[in-house]
Coordinates of C-alpha atoms in Angstrom, one line a residue:
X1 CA -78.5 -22.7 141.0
X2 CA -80.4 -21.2 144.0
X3 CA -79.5 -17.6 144.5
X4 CA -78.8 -14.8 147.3
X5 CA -80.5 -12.9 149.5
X6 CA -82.0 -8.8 149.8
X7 CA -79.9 -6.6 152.3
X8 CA -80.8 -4.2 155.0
X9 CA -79.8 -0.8 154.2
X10 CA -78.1 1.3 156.3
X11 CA -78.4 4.7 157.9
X12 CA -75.6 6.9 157.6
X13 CA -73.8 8.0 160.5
X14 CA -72.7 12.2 159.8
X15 CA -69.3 12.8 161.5
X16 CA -68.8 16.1 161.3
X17 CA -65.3 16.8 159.2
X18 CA -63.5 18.7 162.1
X19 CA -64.1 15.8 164.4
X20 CA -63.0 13.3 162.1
X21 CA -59.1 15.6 161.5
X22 CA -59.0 15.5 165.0
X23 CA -59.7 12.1 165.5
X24 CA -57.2 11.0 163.0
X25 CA -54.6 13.4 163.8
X26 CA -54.9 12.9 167.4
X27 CA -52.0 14.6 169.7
X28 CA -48.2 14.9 169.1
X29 CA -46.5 14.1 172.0
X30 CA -44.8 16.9 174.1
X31 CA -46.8 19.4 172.5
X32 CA -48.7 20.9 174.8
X33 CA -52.6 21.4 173.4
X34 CA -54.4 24.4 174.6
X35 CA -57.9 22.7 174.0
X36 CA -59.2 19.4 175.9
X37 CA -59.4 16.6 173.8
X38 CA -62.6 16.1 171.9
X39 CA -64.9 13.2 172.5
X40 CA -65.0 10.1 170.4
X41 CA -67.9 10.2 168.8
X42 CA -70.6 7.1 170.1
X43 CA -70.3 4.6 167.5
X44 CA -73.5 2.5 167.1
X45 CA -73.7 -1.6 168.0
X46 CA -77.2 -2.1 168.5
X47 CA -77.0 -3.9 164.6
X48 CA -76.7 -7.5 163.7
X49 CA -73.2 -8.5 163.8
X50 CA -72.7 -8.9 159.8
X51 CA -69.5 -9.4 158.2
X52 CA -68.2 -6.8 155.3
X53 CA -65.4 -6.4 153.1
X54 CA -63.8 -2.9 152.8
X55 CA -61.7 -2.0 149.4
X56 CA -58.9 0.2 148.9
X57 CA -55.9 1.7 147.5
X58 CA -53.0 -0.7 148.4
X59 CA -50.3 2.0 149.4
X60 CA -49.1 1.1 153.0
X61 CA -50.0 4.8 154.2
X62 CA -53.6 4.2 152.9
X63 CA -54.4 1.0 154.2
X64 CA -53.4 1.4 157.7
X65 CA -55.2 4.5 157.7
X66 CA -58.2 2.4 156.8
X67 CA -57.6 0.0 159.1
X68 CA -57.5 2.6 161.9
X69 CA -61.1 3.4 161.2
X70 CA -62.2 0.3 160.7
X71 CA -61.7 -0.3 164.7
X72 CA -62.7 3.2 165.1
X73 CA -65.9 2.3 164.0
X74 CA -67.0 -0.6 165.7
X75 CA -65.1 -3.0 163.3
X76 CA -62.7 -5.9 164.0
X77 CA -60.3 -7.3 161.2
X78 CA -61.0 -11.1 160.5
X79 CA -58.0 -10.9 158.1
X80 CA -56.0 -8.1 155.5
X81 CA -55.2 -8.9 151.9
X82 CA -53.1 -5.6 151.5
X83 CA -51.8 -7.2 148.6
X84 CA -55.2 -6.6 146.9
X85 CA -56.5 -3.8 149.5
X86 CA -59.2 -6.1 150.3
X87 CA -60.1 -5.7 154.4
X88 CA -62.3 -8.6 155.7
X89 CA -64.0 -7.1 159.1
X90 CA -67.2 -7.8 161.5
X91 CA -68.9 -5.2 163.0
X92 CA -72.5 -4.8 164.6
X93 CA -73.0 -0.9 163.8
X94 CA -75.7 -0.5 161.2
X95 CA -73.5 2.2 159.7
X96 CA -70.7 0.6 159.1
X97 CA -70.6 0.5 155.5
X98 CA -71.6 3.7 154.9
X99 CA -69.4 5.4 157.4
X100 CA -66.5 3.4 155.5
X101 CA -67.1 4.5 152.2
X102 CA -66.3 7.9 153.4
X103 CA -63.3 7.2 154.7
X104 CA -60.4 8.4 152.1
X105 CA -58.5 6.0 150.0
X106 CA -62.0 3.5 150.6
X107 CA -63.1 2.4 146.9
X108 CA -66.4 0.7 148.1
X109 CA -67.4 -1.2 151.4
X110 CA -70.4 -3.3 152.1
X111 CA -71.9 -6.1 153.8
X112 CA -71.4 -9.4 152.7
X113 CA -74.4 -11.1 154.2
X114 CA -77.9 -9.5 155.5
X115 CA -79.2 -12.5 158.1
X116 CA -79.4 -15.8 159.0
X117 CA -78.0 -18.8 157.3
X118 CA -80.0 -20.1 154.7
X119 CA -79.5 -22.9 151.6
X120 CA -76.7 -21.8 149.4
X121 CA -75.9 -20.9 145.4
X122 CA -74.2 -24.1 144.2
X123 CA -75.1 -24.8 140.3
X124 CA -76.0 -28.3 141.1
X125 CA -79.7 -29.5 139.9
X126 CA -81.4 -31.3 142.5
X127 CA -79.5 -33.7 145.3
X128 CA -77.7 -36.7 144.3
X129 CA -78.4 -40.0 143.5
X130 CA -76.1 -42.2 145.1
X131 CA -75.2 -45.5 142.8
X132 CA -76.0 -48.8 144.1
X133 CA -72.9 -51.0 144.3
X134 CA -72.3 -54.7 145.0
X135 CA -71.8 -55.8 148.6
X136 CA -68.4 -57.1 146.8
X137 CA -67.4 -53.9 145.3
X138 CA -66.0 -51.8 148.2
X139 CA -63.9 -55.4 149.2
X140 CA -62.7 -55.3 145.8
X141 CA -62.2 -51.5 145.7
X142 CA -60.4 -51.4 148.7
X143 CA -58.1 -54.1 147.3
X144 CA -57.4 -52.3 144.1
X145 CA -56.6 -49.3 145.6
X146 CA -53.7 -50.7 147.7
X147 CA -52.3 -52.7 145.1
X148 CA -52.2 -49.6 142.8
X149 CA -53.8 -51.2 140.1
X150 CA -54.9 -49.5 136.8
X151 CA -53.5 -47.3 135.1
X152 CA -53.9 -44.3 131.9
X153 CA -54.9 -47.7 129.6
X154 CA -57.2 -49.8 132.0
X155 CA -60.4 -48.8 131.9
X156 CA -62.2 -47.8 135.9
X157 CA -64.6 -50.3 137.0
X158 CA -67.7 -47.6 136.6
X159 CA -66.4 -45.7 133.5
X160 CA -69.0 -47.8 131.2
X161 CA -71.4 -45.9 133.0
X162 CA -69.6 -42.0 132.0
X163 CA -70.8 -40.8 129.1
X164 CA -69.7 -37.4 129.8
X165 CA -65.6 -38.6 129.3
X166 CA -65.9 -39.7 125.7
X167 CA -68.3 -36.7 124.9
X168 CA -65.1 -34.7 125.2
X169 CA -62.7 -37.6 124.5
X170 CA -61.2 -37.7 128.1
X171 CA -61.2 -42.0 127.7
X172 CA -58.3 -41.3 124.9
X173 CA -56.7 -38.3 126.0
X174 CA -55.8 -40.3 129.1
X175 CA -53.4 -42.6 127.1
X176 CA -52.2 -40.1 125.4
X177 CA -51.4 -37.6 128.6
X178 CA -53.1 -38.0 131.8
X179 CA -51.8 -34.9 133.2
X180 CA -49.0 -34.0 135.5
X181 CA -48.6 -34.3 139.2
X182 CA -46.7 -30.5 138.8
X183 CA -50.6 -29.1 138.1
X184 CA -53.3 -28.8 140.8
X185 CA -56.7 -28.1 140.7
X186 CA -58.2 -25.6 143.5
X187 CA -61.9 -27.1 143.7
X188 CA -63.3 -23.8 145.6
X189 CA -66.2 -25.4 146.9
X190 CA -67.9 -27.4 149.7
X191 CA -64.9 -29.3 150.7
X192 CA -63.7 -32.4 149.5
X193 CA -63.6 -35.9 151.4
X194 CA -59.5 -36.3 150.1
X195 CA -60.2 -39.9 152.3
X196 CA -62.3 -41.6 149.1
X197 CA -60.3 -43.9 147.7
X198 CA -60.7 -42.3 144.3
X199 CA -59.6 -38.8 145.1
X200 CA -56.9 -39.9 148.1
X201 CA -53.8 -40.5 145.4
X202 CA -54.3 -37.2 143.3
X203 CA -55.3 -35.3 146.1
X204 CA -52.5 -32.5 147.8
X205 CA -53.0 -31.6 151.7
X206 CA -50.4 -28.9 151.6
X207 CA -52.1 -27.0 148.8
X208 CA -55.7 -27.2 150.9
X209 CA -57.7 -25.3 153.6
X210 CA -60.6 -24.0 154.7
X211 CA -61.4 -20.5 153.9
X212 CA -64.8 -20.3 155.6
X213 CA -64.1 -17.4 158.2
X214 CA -62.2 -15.3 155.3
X215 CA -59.0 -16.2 156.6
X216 CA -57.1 -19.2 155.9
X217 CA -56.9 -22.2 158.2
X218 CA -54.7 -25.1 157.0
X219 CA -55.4 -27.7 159.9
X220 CA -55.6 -31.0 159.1
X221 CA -58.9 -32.0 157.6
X222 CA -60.2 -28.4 157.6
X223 CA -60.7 -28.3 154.2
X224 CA -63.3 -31.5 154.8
X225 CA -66.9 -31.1 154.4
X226 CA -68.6 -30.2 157.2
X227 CA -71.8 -32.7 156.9
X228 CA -71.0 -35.2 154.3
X229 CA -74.7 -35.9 153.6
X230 CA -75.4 -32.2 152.7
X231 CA -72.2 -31.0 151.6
X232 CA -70.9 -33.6 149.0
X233 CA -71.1 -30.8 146.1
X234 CA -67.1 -30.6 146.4
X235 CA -66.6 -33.7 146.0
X236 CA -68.5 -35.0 143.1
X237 CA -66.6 -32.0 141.2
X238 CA -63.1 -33.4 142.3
X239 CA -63.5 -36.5 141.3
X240 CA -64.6 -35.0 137.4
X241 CA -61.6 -33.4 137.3
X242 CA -59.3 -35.8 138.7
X243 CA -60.8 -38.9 140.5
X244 CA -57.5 -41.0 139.7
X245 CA -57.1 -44.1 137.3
X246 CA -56.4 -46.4 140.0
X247 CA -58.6 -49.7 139.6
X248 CA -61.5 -48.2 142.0
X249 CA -64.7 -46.4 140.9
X250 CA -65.0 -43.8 138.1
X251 CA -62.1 -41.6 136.2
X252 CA -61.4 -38.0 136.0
X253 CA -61.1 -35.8 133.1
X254 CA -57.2 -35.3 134.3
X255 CA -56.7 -38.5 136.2
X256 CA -52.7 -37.5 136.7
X257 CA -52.9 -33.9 138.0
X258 CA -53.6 -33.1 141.2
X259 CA -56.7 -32.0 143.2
X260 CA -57.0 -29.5 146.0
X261 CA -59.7 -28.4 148.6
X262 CA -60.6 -24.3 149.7
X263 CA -63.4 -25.0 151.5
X264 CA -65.3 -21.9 151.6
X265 CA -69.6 -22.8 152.2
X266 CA -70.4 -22.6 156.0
X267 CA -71.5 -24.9 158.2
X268 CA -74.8 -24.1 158.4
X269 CA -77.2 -23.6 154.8
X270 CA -73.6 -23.8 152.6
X271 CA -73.7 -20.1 151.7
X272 CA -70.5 -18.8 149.7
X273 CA -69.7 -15.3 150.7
X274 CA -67.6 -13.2 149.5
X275 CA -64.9 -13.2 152.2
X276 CA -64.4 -16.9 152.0
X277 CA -64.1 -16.5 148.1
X278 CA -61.9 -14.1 148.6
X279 CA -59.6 -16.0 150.7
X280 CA -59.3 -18.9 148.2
X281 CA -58.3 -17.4 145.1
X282 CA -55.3 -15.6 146.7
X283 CA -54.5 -18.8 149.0
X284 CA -54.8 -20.4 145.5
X285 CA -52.7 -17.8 143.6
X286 CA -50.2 -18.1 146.4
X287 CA -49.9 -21.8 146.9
X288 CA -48.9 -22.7 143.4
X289 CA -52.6 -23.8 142.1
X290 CA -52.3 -23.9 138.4
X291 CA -56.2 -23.8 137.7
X292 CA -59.4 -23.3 140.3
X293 CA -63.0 -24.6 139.6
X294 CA -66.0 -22.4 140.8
X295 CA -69.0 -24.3 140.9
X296 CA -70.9 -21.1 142.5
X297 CA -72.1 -17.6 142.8
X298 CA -71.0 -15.8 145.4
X299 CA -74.1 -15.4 148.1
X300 CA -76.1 -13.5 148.5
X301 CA -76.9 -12.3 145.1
X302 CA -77.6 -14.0 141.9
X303 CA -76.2 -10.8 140.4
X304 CA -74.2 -8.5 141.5
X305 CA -74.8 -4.3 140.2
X306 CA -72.9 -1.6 140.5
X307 CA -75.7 0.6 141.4
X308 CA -75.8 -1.1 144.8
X309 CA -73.0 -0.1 147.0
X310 CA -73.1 -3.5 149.0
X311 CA -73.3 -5.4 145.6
X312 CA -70.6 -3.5 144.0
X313 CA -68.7 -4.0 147.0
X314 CA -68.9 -7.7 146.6
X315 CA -67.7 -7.8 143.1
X316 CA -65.5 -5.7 143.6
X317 CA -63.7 -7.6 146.3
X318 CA -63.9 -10.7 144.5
X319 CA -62.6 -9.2 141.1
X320 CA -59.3 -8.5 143.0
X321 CA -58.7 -11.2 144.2
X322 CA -59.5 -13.0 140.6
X323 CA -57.2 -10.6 138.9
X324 CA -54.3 -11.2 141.7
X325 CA -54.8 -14.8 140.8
X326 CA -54.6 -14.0 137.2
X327 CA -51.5 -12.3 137.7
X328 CA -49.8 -15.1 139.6
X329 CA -50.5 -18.0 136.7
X330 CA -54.0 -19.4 137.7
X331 CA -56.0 -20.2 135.3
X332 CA -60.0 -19.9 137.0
X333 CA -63.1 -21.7 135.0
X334 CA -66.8 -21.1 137.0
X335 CA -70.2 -22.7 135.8
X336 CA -72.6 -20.6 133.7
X337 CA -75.6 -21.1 135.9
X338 CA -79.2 -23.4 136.2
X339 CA -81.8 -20.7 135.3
X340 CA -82.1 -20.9 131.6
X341 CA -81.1 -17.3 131.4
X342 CA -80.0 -15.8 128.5
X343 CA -76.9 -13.8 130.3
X344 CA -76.7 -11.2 126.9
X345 CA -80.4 -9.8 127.0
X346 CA -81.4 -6.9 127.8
X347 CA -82.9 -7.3 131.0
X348 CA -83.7 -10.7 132.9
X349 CA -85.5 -10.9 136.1
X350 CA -84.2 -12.5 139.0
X351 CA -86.9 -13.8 141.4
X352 CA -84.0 -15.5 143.9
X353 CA -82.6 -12.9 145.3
X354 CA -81.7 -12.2 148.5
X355 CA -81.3 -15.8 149.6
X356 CA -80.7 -15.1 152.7
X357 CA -83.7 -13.2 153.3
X358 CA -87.5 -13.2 151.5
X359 CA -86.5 -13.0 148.1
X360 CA -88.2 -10.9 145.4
X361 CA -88.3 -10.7 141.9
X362 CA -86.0 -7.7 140.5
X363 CA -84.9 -6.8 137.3
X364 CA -81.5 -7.1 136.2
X365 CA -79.2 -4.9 133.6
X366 CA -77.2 -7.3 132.5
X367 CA -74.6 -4.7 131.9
X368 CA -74.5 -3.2 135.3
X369 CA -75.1 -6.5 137.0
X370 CA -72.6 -9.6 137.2
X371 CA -73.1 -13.4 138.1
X372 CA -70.3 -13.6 140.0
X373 CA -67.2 -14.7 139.9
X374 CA -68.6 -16.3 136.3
X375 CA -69.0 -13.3 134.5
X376 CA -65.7 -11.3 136.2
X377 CA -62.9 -10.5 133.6
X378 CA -60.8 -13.5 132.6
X379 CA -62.7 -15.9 134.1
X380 CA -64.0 -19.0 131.5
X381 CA -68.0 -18.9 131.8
X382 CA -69.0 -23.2 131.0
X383 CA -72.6 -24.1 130.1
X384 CA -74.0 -27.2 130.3
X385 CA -74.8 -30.6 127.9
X386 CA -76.2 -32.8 127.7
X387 CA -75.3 -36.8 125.8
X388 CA -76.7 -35.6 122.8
X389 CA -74.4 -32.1 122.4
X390 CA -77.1 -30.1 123.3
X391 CA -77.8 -27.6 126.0
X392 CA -78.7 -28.8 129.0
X393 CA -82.5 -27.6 129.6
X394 CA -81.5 -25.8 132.6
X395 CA -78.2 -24.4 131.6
X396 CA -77.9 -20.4 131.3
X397 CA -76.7 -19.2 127.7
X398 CA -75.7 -15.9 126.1
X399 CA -74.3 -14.8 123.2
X400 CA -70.6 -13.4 124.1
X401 CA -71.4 -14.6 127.6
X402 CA -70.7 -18.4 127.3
X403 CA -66.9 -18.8 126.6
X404 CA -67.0 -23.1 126.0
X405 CA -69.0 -25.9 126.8
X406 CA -68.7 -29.1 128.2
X407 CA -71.3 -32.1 129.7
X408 CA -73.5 -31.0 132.8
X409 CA -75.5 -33.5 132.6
X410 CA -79.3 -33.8 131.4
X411 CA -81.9 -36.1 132.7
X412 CA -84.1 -35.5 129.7
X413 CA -81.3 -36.6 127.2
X414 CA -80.9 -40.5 127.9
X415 CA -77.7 -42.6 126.6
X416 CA -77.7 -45.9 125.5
X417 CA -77.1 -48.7 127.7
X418 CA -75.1 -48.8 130.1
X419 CA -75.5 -45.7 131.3
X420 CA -78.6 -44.8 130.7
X421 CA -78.6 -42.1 132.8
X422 CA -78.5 -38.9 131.1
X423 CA -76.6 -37.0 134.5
X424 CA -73.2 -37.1 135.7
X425 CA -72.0 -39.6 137.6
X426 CA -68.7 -39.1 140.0
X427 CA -67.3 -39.6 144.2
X428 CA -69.4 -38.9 147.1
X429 CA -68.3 -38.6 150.4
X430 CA -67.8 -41.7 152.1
X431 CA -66.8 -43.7 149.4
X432 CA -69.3 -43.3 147.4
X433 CA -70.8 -42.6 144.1
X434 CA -73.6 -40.6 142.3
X435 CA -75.5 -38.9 140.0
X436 CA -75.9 -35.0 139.7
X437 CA -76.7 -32.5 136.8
X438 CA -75.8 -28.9 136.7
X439 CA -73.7 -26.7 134.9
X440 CA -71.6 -27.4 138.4
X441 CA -71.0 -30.5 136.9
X442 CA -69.8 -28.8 133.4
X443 CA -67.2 -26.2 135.2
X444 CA -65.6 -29.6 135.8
X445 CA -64.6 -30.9 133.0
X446 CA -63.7 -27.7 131.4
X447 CA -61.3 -27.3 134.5
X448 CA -59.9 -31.0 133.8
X449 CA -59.2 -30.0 130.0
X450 CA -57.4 -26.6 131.4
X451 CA -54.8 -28.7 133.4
X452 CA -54.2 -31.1 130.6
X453 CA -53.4 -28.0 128.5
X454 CA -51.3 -26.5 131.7
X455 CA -49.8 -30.1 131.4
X456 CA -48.7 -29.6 127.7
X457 CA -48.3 -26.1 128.0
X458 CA -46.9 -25.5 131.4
X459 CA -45.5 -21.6 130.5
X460 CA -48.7 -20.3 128.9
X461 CA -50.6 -17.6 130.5
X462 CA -54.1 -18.3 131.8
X463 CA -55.2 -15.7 128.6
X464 CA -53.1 -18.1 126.3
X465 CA -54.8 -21.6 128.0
X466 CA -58.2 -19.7 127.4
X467 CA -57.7 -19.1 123.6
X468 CA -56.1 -22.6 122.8
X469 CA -59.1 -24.5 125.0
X470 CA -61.7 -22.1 122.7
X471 CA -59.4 -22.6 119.4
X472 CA -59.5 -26.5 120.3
X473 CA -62.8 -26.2 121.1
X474 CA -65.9 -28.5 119.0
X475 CA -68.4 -26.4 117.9
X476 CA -71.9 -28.3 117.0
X477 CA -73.8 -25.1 115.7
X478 CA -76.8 -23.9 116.6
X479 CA -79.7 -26.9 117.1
X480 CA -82.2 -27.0 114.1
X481 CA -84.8 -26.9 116.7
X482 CA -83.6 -24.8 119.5
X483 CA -86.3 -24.6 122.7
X484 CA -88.4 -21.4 122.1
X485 CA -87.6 -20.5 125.8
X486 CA -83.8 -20.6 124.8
X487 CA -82.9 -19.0 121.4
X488 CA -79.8 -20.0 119.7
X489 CA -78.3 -17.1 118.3
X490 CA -74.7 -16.8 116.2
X491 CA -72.3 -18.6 113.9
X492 CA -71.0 -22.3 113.8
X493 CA -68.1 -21.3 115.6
X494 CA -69.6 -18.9 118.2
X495 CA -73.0 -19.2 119.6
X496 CA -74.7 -18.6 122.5
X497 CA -75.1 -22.0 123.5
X498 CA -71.7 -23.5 123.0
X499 CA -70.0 -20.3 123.1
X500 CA -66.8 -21.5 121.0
X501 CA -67.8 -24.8 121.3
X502 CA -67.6 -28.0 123.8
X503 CA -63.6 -28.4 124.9
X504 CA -61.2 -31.6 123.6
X505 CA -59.8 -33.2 125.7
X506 CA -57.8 -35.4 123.5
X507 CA -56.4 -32.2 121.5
X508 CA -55.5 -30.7 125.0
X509 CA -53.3 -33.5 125.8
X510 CA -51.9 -33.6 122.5
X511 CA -50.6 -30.6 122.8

């Protein structure tokens, strides 16, 4: 996955401490005051307008408190998740974020972006390539699709061509339970084209939006791609986890449960931030979402550290909003990442990072620094494999990093005929159909297996779905012949490369 830009820092604006009382005291009324009121001190705009997210304690004194000198200081409110004290504002001072932090009850504050729009952080290899079908097929697919043919036994007309579904046993676990229409999938993501004929039956508009801006917006179609020829990521993960068995195209991993769209990449270079993420995982956790599938990292950092106060602001933000939709019964999977990194060494250097900016290489404590939301509490990390169980080439790895695997995709391990293509093929926009590797394309089906176990298990926690998908779990073992540039370290049941293993998907809808 490409990753995230450097930030600009910022100079701190010194309010002396008698000025700020006064300021957020102010003046009782009918008291008479014998002093003139002081002046407001000049608050700085001449900065780019960024956008940032400010973190507190959630008690309703503290937060409005913070909210008053968010304004106070050059900031509007794009939108207030008091719930999880998470404040979404723009502002154009360059001190911003470091006049925040100082503000009490603020836990950490900082920018979310540093410039201009720039290609984004999916964990997609490469672009797509789109399958060429018979002038006869989209007649006959259109056909199909009205007439509701197919079904959990009939195999789709371009399953022959999916390795990836018997590599985890989807093609069986889909006559033995397809899922249920009670579970959704969140794809958080670039939106998803819920018009393909594939996706249109499983796919729920009430449960969708766009989250681009940080706030919400469930208009119809919002949660669409913006440009279907550069934004088509979303989709090719719906239709992995849920592209329906209906007589058209390809099957998903969960072809009965449902699929839904939080749009959160912009509209211009796809970036993710950390406002829009944000926004999806409590519209998720508050919209009856039963698992969510991040396909990411949150721009405009690779990793994340704690010794950065806009980085740790970041994480921060998202990790509340991932714990509030823990809390609520959701059930979140995120891909590993594409830069063969072992995520449990020492120190890895990330050459990637700003994104949004001239990137340079930086080294990275892996223990102060966090691919996020992947590596966030609670959150199932997926790498990626390829048709012959092995890591995909690309595919970061780690040794208590890794929770599962599951097929990515790997255009140096070729299957037999008739696939013969060693990626993952699933819906494009428009009604179409393509290939793509990544360890975007593994989140997936991990997220598939998760609703068949919500499915069979519709009262479990999502700590209990994680320990029965890992307990289910296959685990090849370490290769004989691991790549000298990617280690294998562990047991037969855990290992860096599989973690606990690649998920079942026939034992998950078993039961």
């Amino acid at each position: 996955m490409a990753h995230l830009r450097t930030r600009r820092r910022h100079a701190l604006l010194a309010v002396p401490a008698a000025l700020a009382l006064t300021a957020s005291l102010g003046f009782l009324p009918g008291v008479a005051s014998a002093a003139a009121p002081a002046a407001k001190p000049t608050v700085k705009t001449d900065g780019p307008l960024l956008s940032y997210v400010v973190n507190t304690a959630t008690e309703r004194g503290t937060l409005d408190a913070v909210k008053k000198s968010v304004r106070q200081n050059g900031g509007s409110i794009v939108e207030s998740y008091d719930k999880i004290g998470v404040i979404v504002a723009h502002s154009a001072n360059p001190d911003f974020a470091r006049t925040l932090r100082a503000v009490p009850g603020v836990q950490s504050a900082g920018a979310t972006r540093t410039a201009p729009l720039t290609p984004a952080a999916t964990t997609d290899v490469g672009k797509p390539q789109k399958l060429k079908l018979p002038k006869s097929y989209a007649a006959a697919a259109a056909k199909a699709a009205k007439s509701g043919k197919g079904g959990k036994n009939a195999q789709e007309p371009l399953e022959s061509l999916q390795w990836d579904l018997p590599a985890i046993k989807a093609d069986k676990a889909a006559k033995v339970n397809p899922g249920s229409r009670k579970v959704t999938v969140g794809v958080i993501d670039t939106g998803v084209d819920d018009t393909h004929p594939d996706l249109a039956p499983n796919f729920s508009r009430s449960q969708s939006a766009s989250c681009v801006t940080g706030k919400a917006d469930t208009s119809a179609g919002a949660w669409r791609p913006f440009n279907p020829a550069t934004d088509y990521h979303g989709t090719h993960v719906a239709g992995t986890i849920a592209a329906a068995r209906n007589g058209v195209g390809v099957a998903g991993v969960a072809p009965g449960a449902k699929i839904a769209a939080l749009k959160v990449s912009t509209d211009k270079g796809s970036f993710f931030y950390a406002e829009s993420v944000v926004c999806a995982f409590v519209f998720a956790a508050d919209h009856g979402i039963s698992v969510t599938n991040n396909s990411y990292y949150v721009d405009p950092w690779m990793f994340n550290c704690t010794d950065d106060a806009d980085q740790k602001a970041i994480a921060d933000a998202v990790n509340r909003a991932v714990r509030y939709a823990d809390r609520k019964g959701v059930v979140n999977v995120a891909s590993a990442g594409n830069s063969n990194f072992d995520l449990a060494a020492k120190k890895i250097t990330d050459a990637s990072s700003p994104n949004d900016t001239k990137p340079g290489p930086r080294d990275i404590d892996p223990a102060k620094c966090l691919d996020v939301p992947a590596q966030l509490p609670g959150v199932i990390t997926v790498s990626a494999t390829g048709v012959n169980s092995l890591k995909s080439y690309y595919s970061n790895y780690g040794i208590g990093a890794i929770d599962v695997a599951a097929p990515g995709g790997d255009a140096r391990q070729i299957p037999d005929a008739p696939a013969k293509d060693g990626r993952i093929l699933s819906t494009l926009p428009g009604g179409d159909y393509g290939f793509l590797q990544g360890t975007s394309m593994a989140g997936p089906h991990v997220a598939g297996v998760a609703a068949l176990l919500k499915s069979t298990h519709p009262k479990s926690t999502p700590a209990e779905i994680q320990w029965i998908l890992k307990a289910q779990a296959k685990n090849p073992g370490c290769p004989a012949q691991a790549p000298a540039d990617a280690p294998c370290v562990g047991t037969k049941n855990i290992n860096s490369h599989y973690g606990y293993g690649i998920v079942d998907a026939l034992a998950a809808a078993r039961g």
